[in-house]
Amino acid sequence: MTKKQFLTIMTVCFMTVACTAAEKTDVFTTKNGKKVTITCIKHASMEINYDGMEIQVDPVRDSALPITNYSDFPKAKIVLVTHEHKDHFDREAIACVRDQTTDIYLTDGCYRDYHNGVVLHNGDSIVYAPDILIKAVPAYNTTPGRERFHPKGRDNGYVLTLDGLRIYIAGDTEDIPEMEELKDIDVAFLPCNQPYTMTPEQLVKAANVIKPKVLFPYHYSQTPISRVRMMLMGSGIDVRIRDYQ
């Protein structure tokens, strides 16, 4: 390959990442034709709308970003909180999206602060409705010296099944052995920002274990996330880069 060809390929890759990162919303269809719309908000926060039902994941406000004004969002039926760190758990953001019908699922640490909601431990499942299943799964650090950020057994990831569509929201984790137990994942959200979560190489390893149909890297801050797309070329995984900075 000549230098000119290499630069051309890199330019195309950069332009593709830049264009896709500007997108905020993706739409999926369940086995029974119901629509699932996923909107990235910021960092680890996302809105999932399932057939008109609002679900909020780790809602957190940022005064610099109007999109995080949660007063503008519809009230949520479900709020999922992965753990107690302030970039995932924001009492005021939750207050904006909840009403008397909202069910909040969180960890022990969040409950001790919030005094509301249902605590889910790793491995717990909730059948919210006949077509909605929520399962809490492990999320933790494994790299020596990093365990203090997310110790094993404290935090949650979630597998959210909506009419058969399986969405894995990893939370803050590295590529842990428990990922081998995840089966038939349609959509996966995997974090990428060492020292707190995964390196691009760890994320690629995790993706190759989970084998989701669609992968969204998230929580990536200043990580050069385009590397993930390049490393997964030919894997059959649809890697979508969205504006989760």
XYZ file of C-alpha atoms in Angstrom:
245
model
C 0.000 0.000 0.000
C 1.366 3.421 -0.916
C 1.445 6.332 1.522
C -1.182 8.108 -0.578
C -3.536 5.095 -0.415
C -3.013 4.820 3.330
C -3.832 8.498 3.870
C -6.925 8.174 1.691
C -8.202 5.227 3.767
C -7.515 7.060 7.037
C -9.316 10.148 5.749
C -12.386 8.081 4.822
C -12.336 6.413 8.267
C -12.101 9.798 9.978
C -14.941 11.241 7.913
C -17.116 8.192 8.641
C -16.502 8.458 12.389
C -17.129 12.213 12.345
C -20.437 11.782 10.531
C -21.722 8.933 12.681
C -20.640 10.617 15.917
C -22.934 13.516 15.099
C -25.911 11.183 15.160
C -27.812 10.804 18.410
C -30.625 8.340 17.740
C -30.841 4.752 16.510
C -34.023 2.777 15.867
C -34.465 -0.986 16.198
C -37.465 -3.239 15.621
C -38.404 -6.127 17.918
C -39.566 -9.563 16.792
C -43.201 -8.420 16.967
C -42.600 -5.186 15.102
C -42.376 -2.843 18.101
C -40.039 0.125 17.814
C -37.101 0.693 20.158
C -35.475 4.105 19.859
C -32.165 4.663 21.639
C -30.894 8.208 22.052
C -27.422 8.907 23.374
C -27.399 11.858 25.735
C -23.915 12.187 27.247
C -21.101 10.011 28.544
C -23.079 7.105 30.084
C -26.586 8.529 29.892
C -29.120 7.287 27.375
C -32.844 7.370 26.699
C -34.586 4.225 25.462
C -38.123 4.464 24.153
C -39.846 1.111 23.774
C -43.174 1.239 21.972
C -43.912 4.600 23.624
C -42.527 3.660 27.053
C -39.694 5.827 28.379
C -36.627 4.250 29.973
C -33.744 6.338 31.296
C -30.280 4.918 31.986
C -27.885 6.767 34.323
C -29.479 10.202 33.833
C -26.976 12.936 34.750
C -27.235 16.675 34.170
C -24.559 18.904 32.632
C -25.243 22.645 32.721
C -23.146 23.111 29.566
C -25.331 20.765 27.511
C -29.009 21.668 26.935
C -29.752 18.055 25.961
C -29.204 17.080 29.620
C -32.055 19.294 30.808
C -34.133 16.349 31.959
C -37.142 18.550 32.604
C -37.642 18.469 28.833
C -37.930 14.674 28.706
C -41.144 12.686 29.101
C -41.595 11.005 32.453
C -39.902 7.627 32.576
C -41.554 4.350 33.490
C -38.166 2.803 34.267
C -34.899 4.346 35.503
C -31.771 2.177 35.638
C -28.743 3.331 37.640
C -25.518 1.350 37.342
C -23.640 2.726 40.367
C -23.101 5.623 42.722
C -20.427 7.678 40.934
C -21.605 11.180 40.097
C -21.220 10.682 36.341
C -23.867 7.929 36.596
C -26.025 8.843 39.598
C -27.702 12.252 39.838
C -30.590 12.638 42.278
C -31.879 15.812 40.628
C -31.879 14.320 37.137
C -33.866 11.351 38.435
C -36.302 13.735 40.111
C -36.908 15.431 36.762
C -37.876 12.231 34.928
C -39.806 10.413 37.640
C -43.410 10.546 38.737
C -45.559 8.290 40.911
C -45.540 5.558 38.266
C -41.754 5.431 37.785
C -39.830 2.344 38.896
C -36.188 2.940 39.796
C -33.668 0.091 39.849
C -30.292 0.743 41.428
C -27.458 -0.572 43.574
C -27.055 -0.689 47.353
C -24.776 2.327 47.298
C -27.274 4.419 45.360
C -30.139 3.321 47.594
C -28.272 4.365 50.728
C -28.053 7.874 49.257
C -31.422 8.051 47.522
C -33.625 6.019 49.902
C -35.930 5.090 47.056
C -36.222 2.452 44.374
C -35.547 -1.278 44.147
C -32.068 -2.629 44.801
C -30.791 -5.172 42.301
C -27.661 -7.192 43.018
C -25.534 -8.948 40.420
C -27.614 -11.813 39.049
C -31.015 -10.452 40.140
C -33.806 -10.328 37.557
C -37.103 -8.460 37.396
C -39.959 -9.407 35.093
C -41.297 -5.889 34.709
C -43.946 -6.963 32.195
C -44.487 -10.056 30.052
C -42.367 -8.476 27.324
C -39.846 -6.631 29.538
C -37.096 -8.341 31.534
C -34.389 -6.539 33.504
C -31.310 -8.444 34.698
C -28.455 -6.985 36.738
C -25.039 -8.340 35.763
C -21.538 -7.778 37.189
C -19.462 -4.700 36.378
C -16.029 -4.240 37.911
C -12.329 -3.509 37.399
C -9.747 -6.280 37.123
C -6.500 -4.459 36.315
C -4.196 -4.440 39.384
C -4.430 -1.081 41.104
C -7.728 -0.194 39.412
C -10.025 -2.383 41.513
C -10.726 0.489 43.884
C -12.617 2.360 41.160
C -15.249 -0.340 40.675
C -14.824 -3.238 43.109
C -16.308 -6.619 42.285
C -19.859 -7.141 43.521
C -20.771 -3.481 44.053
C -21.905 -2.134 40.678
C -24.312 -3.294 38.000
C -24.482 -3.648 34.281
C -27.924 -4.474 32.889
C -29.353 -6.745 30.241
C -32.654 -5.238 29.184
C -34.870 -7.509 27.091
C -37.674 -5.730 25.225
C -39.968 -8.069 23.292
C -36.980 -10.319 22.609
C -34.550 -7.518 21.708
C -31.620 -7.929 24.109
C -29.704 -4.783 25.073
C -26.571 -5.041 27.209
C -25.600 -1.863 29.067
C -22.258 -2.728 30.603
C -21.822 0.121 33.087
C -18.282 0.777 34.318
C -16.399 -2.457 33.800
C -13.421 -4.122 32.221
C -13.549 -7.257 30.082
C -14.598 -9.577 32.892
C -15.036 -13.390 32.678
C -18.784 -13.106 33.300
C -19.182 -11.624 29.821
C -18.815 -15.157 28.462
C -22.246 -15.910 29.963
C -23.983 -13.216 27.914
C -25.847 -14.797 25.028
C -27.839 -13.539 22.049
C -27.074 -9.866 22.641
C -28.537 -7.683 19.901
C -27.196 -4.318 21.087
C -24.248 -3.752 23.436
C -22.994 -0.585 25.095
C -19.374 -1.075 26.193
C -17.315 1.588 28.009
C -13.835 2.649 26.981
C -11.687 4.923 29.144
C -8.897 3.423 31.192
C -8.072 3.626 34.057
C -11.775 3.494 34.931
C -13.135 1.054 32.358
C -11.611 -0.612 29.261
C -8.849 0.173 26.833
C -9.776 -0.063 23.138
C -8.026 -3.449 23.074
C -10.053 -4.704 26.044
C -13.257 -3.450 24.456
C -12.465 -5.304 21.235
C -11.748 -8.464 23.226
C -15.069 -8.081 25.072
C -16.960 -7.486 21.838
C -15.487 -10.628 20.313
C -16.638 -12.607 23.365
C -20.168 -11.143 23.511
C -20.615 -10.932 19.733
C -23.432 -8.359 19.681
C -25.076 -7.554 16.392
C -24.609 -3.827 17.073
C -21.943 -2.297 19.303
C -21.967 1.211 20.721
C -18.750 2.229 22.479
C -19.697 4.734 25.173
C -18.243 6.477 28.243
C -15.150 7.069 26.102
C -14.246 10.690 26.966
C -11.014 11.511 25.086
C -10.186 7.919 24.116
C -9.409 7.601 20.371
C -12.519 5.510 19.895
C -12.180 5.191 16.115
C -9.526 2.535 16.809
C -12.282 0.208 18.008
C -14.052 0.380 14.674
C -10.831 -0.338 12.784
C -9.878 -3.265 15.034
C -13.318 -4.835 14.606
C -13.406 -4.572 10.823
C -14.358 -7.964 9.409
C -15.799 -9.205 12.709
C -19.405 -8.967 11.529
C -20.197 -6.564 14.390
C -21.884 -3.303 13.371
C -19.844 -0.712 15.294
C -21.634 2.609 15.673
C -19.789 5.622 17.061
C -22.114 8.129 18.677
C -21.505 11.389 20.497
C -21.133 10.023 24.041
C -18.373 12.429 25.089
